Amino acid sequence: MQIADGIHRLGSGLINSYLVADGGGVSIIDAGLPGYWAVLPAELAAMGRSLADVRAVVLTHGHTDHIGFAERARRERSIPVSVHELDALLARGKVPNPAKGTGPVRPIPLLRFLALAIRLGGWHVDRLEEVATFGDGATLDVPGSPRVILVPGHTPGSAALHVPDRAALFVGDAIATVAITTGQTGPQIAPFTADPVEALASLDRLAGIEARWLLPGHGQPWTGGTAAAIAAVRESTAAATTGRR
């Protein structure tokens, strides 16, 4: 579906992959699930593009529900894939997933997530055989020219990608607008976060970035501004902490 001018999304909002187009082609930000590969050509066509226009796959971090079809794109179409240098080994499956538990769980939302993942090939994701890396503060030479902001916590190399020309901030799992384990909506720390305290502190690095579209890995777009999103995350975290006492 179209999110904004030059930005489309694969997936219904539970597990997101984004397409960003400019005059130089298309960048894919996160590759969702392997099954998204089958619907990618139609979504590109809706943008007036094709697989031949895809110049890059950029990952916000190295979890499997973001790697998705990335290795297939690299292997079959020679599309380069990149991730922050601190998540390169995770994306290649060379280190264990650093996630520390699920947090609160409600059976129906979690089963809905698992069913979607299984149906679209999430039970087996090809890890990357090759992956390029980038560092904090880099402006990537790919369509959209995203600027990298390191936001560690969900994983050590979690990165947000700011595309000023599209007024968009792709936050990966630094902020979710739905919890895949509970169904709770609104800006929050995503489940399966390795270090929630660090993840919350990292949001300070996004303060001051103006973006009409805050686009998470899980959930619907947030259009209330970056500062309001961060405030909502802090409020939801405080409420969850109080509720556990």
mmCIF file of C-alpha atoms in Angstrom, residues 13-230:
data_model
loop_
_atom_site.group_PDB
_atom_site.id
_atom_site.type_symbol
_atom_site.label_atom_id
_atom_site.label_comp_id
_atom_site.label_asym_id
_atom_site.label_seq_id
_atom_site.Cartn_x
_atom_site.Cartn_y
_atom_site.Cartn_z
ATOM 1 C CA GLY A 13 1.086 -3.386 9.345
ATOM 2 C CA LEU A 14 2.003 -6.266 11.638
ATOM 3 C CA ILE A 15 5.384 -6.910 10.001
ATOM 4 C CA ASN A 16 6.546 -4.091 7.736
ATOM 5 C CA SER A 17 8.833 -3.710 4.753
ATOM 6 C CA TYR A 18 9.071 -0.310 3.062
ATOM 7 C CA LEU A 19 9.892 0.792 -0.481
ATOM 8 C CA VAL A 20 11.382 4.256 -0.969
ATOM 9 C CA ALA A 21 11.611 5.640 -4.497
ATOM 10 C CA ASP A 22 13.420 8.618 -5.915
ATOM 11 C CA GLY A 23 14.797 9.479 -9.327
ATOM 12 C CA GLY A 24 17.667 7.046 -8.886
ATOM 13 C CA GLY A 25 15.585 3.953 -8.201
ATOM 14 C CA VAL A 26 14.157 2.199 -5.151
ATOM 15 C CA SER A 27 15.543 1.285 -1.735
ATOM 16 C CA ILE A 28 13.897 -1.411 0.353
ATOM 17 C CA ILE A 29 14.043 -0.673 4.063
ATOM 18 C CA ASP A 30 13.715 -3.980 5.903
ATOM 19 C CA ALA A 31 12.701 -7.114 4.041
ATOM 20 C CA GLY A 32 9.911 -8.370 6.303
ATOM 21 C CA LEU A 33 9.162 -12.034 5.707
ATOM 22 C CA PRO A 34 10.377 -14.315 2.893
ATOM 23 C CA GLY A 35 6.864 -14.528 1.433
ATOM 24 C CA TYR A 36 6.836 -10.797 0.734
ATOM 25 C CA TRP A 37 9.076 -11.524 -2.247
ATOM 26 C CA ALA A 38 6.046 -12.832 -4.133
ATOM 27 C CA VAL A 39 4.123 -9.553 -3.782
ATOM 28 C CA LEU A 40 7.101 -7.233 -4.256
ATOM 29 C CA PRO A 41 6.809 -6.977 -8.081
ATOM 30 C CA ALA A 42 3.159 -5.888 -7.894
ATOM 31 C CA GLU A 43 3.914 -3.223 -5.272
ATOM 32 C CA LEU A 44 6.820 -1.948 -7.334
ATOM 33 C CA ALA A 45 4.534 -1.822 -10.367
ATOM 34 C CA ALA A 46 2.092 0.303 -8.367
ATOM 35 C CA MET A 47 4.979 2.777 -7.963
ATOM 36 C CA GLY A 48 5.736 2.643 -11.678
ATOM 37 C CA ARG A 49 8.864 0.606 -10.943
ATOM 38 C CA SER A 50 10.169 -2.949 -11.285
ATOM 39 C CA LEU A 51 12.724 -5.233 -9.652
ATOM 40 C CA ALA A 52 15.299 -3.786 -12.040
ATOM 41 C CA ASP A 53 14.901 -0.437 -10.252
ATOM 42 C CA VAL A 54 15.749 -1.790 -6.790
ATOM 43 C CA ARG A 55 19.216 -0.556 -5.862
ATOM 44 C CA ALA A 56 19.529 -1.601 -2.216
ATOM 45 C CA VAL A 57 18.069 -3.414 0.761
ATOM 46 C CA VAL A 58 18.847 -1.548 3.986
ATOM 47 C CA LEU A 59 18.131 -3.277 7.297
ATOM 48 C CA THR A 60 17.306 -1.412 10.485
ATOM 49 C CA HIS A 61 18.657 -4.396 12.443
ATOM 50 C CA GLY A 62 19.475 -8.070 12.163
ATOM 51 C CA HIS A 63 16.344 -9.882 13.383
ATOM 52 C CA THR A 64 14.848 -12.486 11.067
ATOM 53 C CA ASP A 65 11.500 -10.703 10.643
ATOM 54 C CA HIS A 66 13.438 -7.818 9.081
ATOM 55 C CA ILE A 67 15.883 -9.909 7.025
ATOM 56 C CA GLY A 68 13.014 -11.730 5.270
ATOM 57 C CA PHE A 69 13.766 -11.956 1.556
ATOM 58 C CA ALA A 70 17.029 -9.957 1.727
ATOM 59 C CA GLU A 71 19.329 -12.896 0.989
ATOM 60 C CA ARG A 72 17.155 -13.958 -1.945
ATOM 61 C CA ALA A 73 17.311 -10.425 -3.352
ATOM 62 C CA ARG A 74 21.077 -10.436 -2.986
ATOM 63 C CA ARG A 75 21.560 -13.929 -4.413
ATOM 64 C CA GLU A 76 19.075 -13.819 -7.302
ATOM 65 C CA ARG A 77 19.164 -10.137 -8.281
ATOM 66 C CA SER A 78 22.589 -9.018 -7.002
ATOM 67 C CA ILE A 79 20.907 -6.328 -4.879
ATOM 68 C CA PRO A 80 23.336 -5.207 -2.160
ATOM 69 C CA VAL A 81 22.174 -5.565 1.445
ATOM 70 C CA SER A 82 23.500 -3.462 4.317
ATOM 71 C CA VAL A 83 23.086 -3.266 8.083
ATOM 72 C CA HIS A 84 24.779 -1.405 10.929
ATOM 73 C CA GLU A 85 28.208 -2.845 11.632
ATOM 74 C CA LEU A 86 27.203 -3.914 15.158
ATOM 75 C CA ASP A 87 24.440 -6.161 13.773
ATOM 76 C CA ALA A 88 26.343 -7.703 10.870
ATOM 77 C CA LEU A 89 27.096 -10.968 12.676
ATOM 78 C CA LEU A 90 23.495 -11.220 13.866
ATOM 79 C CA ALA A 91 22.223 -10.742 10.314
ATOM 80 C CA ARG A 92 24.557 -13.506 9.156
ATOM 81 C CA GLY A 93 23.431 -15.853 11.926
ATOM 82 C CA LYS A 94 26.887 -15.952 13.482
ATOM 83 C CA VAL A 95 25.819 -14.842 16.970
ATOM 84 C CA PRO A 96 22.730 -15.697 19.059
ATOM 85 C CA ASN A 97 19.691 -13.438 19.060
ATOM 86 C CA PRO A 98 20.294 -11.031 21.985
ATOM 87 C CA ALA A 99 16.562 -10.724 22.800
ATOM 88 C CA LYS A 100 15.764 -11.273 26.477
ATOM 89 C CA GLY A 101 12.306 -12.843 26.718
ATOM 90 C CA THR A 102 8.964 -11.730 25.367
ATOM 91 C CA GLY A 103 7.636 -9.581 28.183
ATOM 92 C CA PRO A 104 3.841 -9.653 28.684
ATOM 93 C CA VAL A 105 1.950 -11.984 26.356
ATOM 94 C CA ARG A 106 -1.663 -12.311 25.289
ATOM 95 C CA PRO A 107 -2.295 -15.555 23.431
ATOM 96 C CA ILE A 108 -4.436 -14.314 20.547
ATOM 97 C CA PRO A 109 -2.142 -11.455 19.349
ATOM 98 C CA LEU A 110 0.941 -13.647 19.674
ATOM 99 C CA LEU A 111 -0.725 -16.496 17.781
ATOM 100 C CA ARG A 112 -1.793 -14.034 15.071
ATOM 101 C CA PHE A 113 1.822 -12.920 14.659
ATOM 102 C CA LEU A 114 3.136 -16.487 14.628
ATOM 103 C CA ALA A 115 0.506 -17.592 12.117
ATOM 104 C CA LEU A 116 1.441 -14.764 9.756
ATOM 105 C CA ALA A 117 5.133 -15.513 10.138
ATOM 106 C CA ILE A 118 4.644 -19.208 9.426
ATOM 107 C CA ARG A 119 2.343 -18.582 6.447
ATOM 108 C CA LEU A 120 4.875 -16.252 4.838
ATOM 109 C CA GLY A 121 7.972 -18.347 5.442
ATOM 110 C CA GLY A 122 9.167 -16.925 8.747
ATOM 111 C CA TRP A 123 9.803 -20.446 10.048
ATOM 112 C CA HIS A 124 12.955 -20.492 7.896
ATOM 113 C CA VAL A 125 14.708 -17.264 6.952
ATOM 114 C CA ASP A 126 17.918 -17.444 4.943
ATOM 115 C CA ARG A 127 20.612 -15.599 6.826
ATOM 116 C CA LEU A 128 22.812 -13.302 4.799
ATOM 117 C CA GLU A 129 25.866 -14.852 3.200
ATOM 118 C CA GLU A 130 27.215 -11.383 2.467
ATOM 119 C CA VAL A 131 26.263 -8.038 3.958
ATOM 120 C CA ALA A 132 27.755 -4.556 3.715
ATOM 121 C CA THR A 133 27.898 -2.402 6.820
ATOM 122 C CA PHE A 134 27.423 1.231 7.737
ATOM 123 C CA GLY A 135 28.147 3.309 10.810
ATOM 124 C CA ASP A 136 26.329 5.867 12.913
ATOM 125 C CA GLY A 137 25.837 9.197 11.166
ATOM 126 C CA ALA A 138 26.438 7.886 7.656
ATOM 127 C CA THR A 139 24.343 9.118 4.757
ATOM 128 C CA LEU A 140 23.868 6.093 2.545
ATOM 129 C CA ASP A 141 24.447 6.309 -1.193
ATOM 130 C CA VAL A 142 21.165 4.609 -2.071
ATOM 131 C CA PRO A 143 17.800 5.957 -3.280
ATOM 132 C CA GLY A 144 16.360 8.242 -0.627
ATOM 133 C CA SER A 145 19.822 8.987 0.831
ATOM 134 C CA PRO A 146 18.834 7.860 4.334
ATOM 135 C CA ARG A 147 20.887 9.172 7.242
ATOM 136 C CA VAL A 148 21.754 6.606 9.907
ATOM 137 C CA ILE A 149 21.039 7.199 13.602
ATOM 138 C CA LEU A 150 22.264 4.401 15.875
ATOM 139 C CA VAL A 151 19.631 3.570 18.509
ATOM 140 C CA PRO A 152 20.973 0.527 20.367
ATOM 141 C CA GLY A 153 18.875 -1.448 22.795
ATOM 142 C CA HIS A 154 16.554 -3.607 20.744
ATOM 143 C CA THR A 155 19.760 -5.009 19.284
ATOM 144 C CA PRO A 156 23.281 -3.573 19.579
ATOM 145 C CA GLY A 157 23.178 -2.308 15.994
ATOM 146 C CA SER A 158 19.589 -1.099 15.751
ATOM 147 C CA ALA A 159 19.435 1.953 13.513
ATOM 148 C CA ALA A 160 16.830 4.494 12.531
ATOM 149 C CA LEU A 161 16.949 5.857 8.980
ATOM 150 C CA HIS A 162 15.970 9.456 8.304
ATOM 151 C CA VAL A 163 14.872 10.363 4.764
ATOM 152 C CA PRO A 164 14.315 14.142 4.895
ATOM 153 C CA ASP A 165 13.122 14.453 1.289
ATOM 154 C CA ARG A 166 10.199 12.174 2.159
ATOM 155 C CA ALA A 167 9.695 13.624 5.667
ATOM 156 C CA ALA A 168 10.107 10.054 6.929
ATOM 157 C CA LEU A 169 11.879 8.416 9.850
ATOM 158 C CA PHE A 170 12.127 4.632 9.623
ATOM 159 C CA VAL A 171 12.619 3.462 13.195
ATOM 160 C CA GLY A 172 12.749 -0.317 12.831
ATOM 161 C CA ASP A 173 12.006 -1.771 16.261
ATOM 162 C CA ALA A 174 13.378 1.175 18.231
ATOM 163 C CA ILE A 175 9.712 2.184 18.464
ATOM 164 C CA ALA A 176 6.741 -0.062 17.724
ATOM 165 C CA THR A 177 3.176 1.136 17.352
ATOM 166 C CA VAL A 178 1.798 -2.324 18.049
ATOM 167 C CA ALA A 179 3.153 -4.999 20.372
ATOM 168 C CA ILE A 180 3.128 -8.284 18.464
ATOM 169 C CA THR A 181 2.895 -10.169 21.775
ATOM 170 C CA THR A 182 -0.062 -8.315 23.330
ATOM 171 C CA GLY A 183 -1.786 -6.314 20.597
ATOM 172 C CA GLN A 184 -1.262 -3.087 22.565
ATOM 173 C CA THR A 185 -1.182 -0.103 20.212
ATOM 174 C CA GLY A 186 0.592 3.221 20.425
ATOM 175 C CA PRO A 187 4.316 4.094 20.528
ATOM 176 C CA GLN A 188 6.218 1.728 22.817
ATOM 177 C CA ILE A 189 9.408 -0.276 23.231
ATOM 178 C CA ALA A 190 9.077 -3.316 20.995
ATOM 179 C CA PRO A 191 8.928 -6.832 22.452
ATOM 180 C CA PHE A 192 12.018 -9.020 22.156
ATOM 181 C CA THR A 193 14.269 -6.075 23.059
ATOM 182 C CA ALA A 194 17.705 -7.058 24.343
ATOM 183 C CA ASP A 195 18.156 -4.078 26.693
ATOM 184 C CA PRO A 196 14.955 -2.066 27.350
ATOM 185 C CA VAL A 197 16.773 0.497 29.511
ATOM 186 C CA GLU A 198 19.287 1.228 26.758
ATOM 187 C CA ALA A 199 16.514 1.223 24.145
ATOM 188 C CA LEU A 200 14.607 3.887 26.079
ATOM 189 C CA ALA A 201 17.723 6.026 26.561
ATOM 190 C CA SER A 202 18.575 5.725 22.858
ATOM 191 C CA LEU A 203 15.390 7.545 21.900
ATOM 192 C CA ASP A 204 17.104 10.773 22.973
ATOM 193 C CA ARG A 205 19.128 10.400 19.781
ATOM 194 C CA LEU A 206 15.949 10.867 17.751
ATOM 195 C CA ALA A 207 14.838 13.985 19.609
ATOM 196 C CA GLY A 208 14.823 17.010 17.343
ATOM 197 C CA ILE A 209 14.354 15.019 14.132
ATOM 198 C CA GLU A 210 11.261 16.381 12.435
ATOM 199 C CA ALA A 211 9.381 13.786 10.412
ATOM 200 C CA ARG A 212 5.804 13.750 9.204
ATOM 201 C CA TRP A 213 5.961 9.968 8.949
ATOM 202 C CA LEU A 214 7.433 7.843 11.718
ATOM 203 C CA LEU A 215 7.449 4.337 10.231
ATOM 204 C CA PRO A 216 7.983 1.350 12.550
ATOM 205 C CA GLY A 217 8.817 -2.253 11.839
ATOM 206 C CA HIS A 218 5.606 -3.287 13.584
ATOM 207 C CA GLY A 219 2.439 -1.229 13.549
ATOM 208 C CA GLN A 220 0.854 1.609 11.620
ATOM 209 C CA PRO A 221 2.556 4.911 10.779
ATOM 210 C CA TRP A 222 2.727 7.554 13.477
ATOM 211 C CA THR A 223 1.995 11.080 12.280
ATOM 212 C CA GLY A 224 1.959 12.947 15.586
ATOM 213 C CA GLY A 225 5.603 14.004 15.476
ATOM 214 C CA THR A 226 8.804 12.466 16.780
ATOM 215 C CA ALA A 227 8.779 14.252 20.133
ATOM 216 C CA ALA A 228 5.218 13.103 20.858
ATOM 217 C CA ALA A 229 6.131 9.534 19.904
ATOM 218 C CA ILE A 230 9.091 9.520 22.289
#
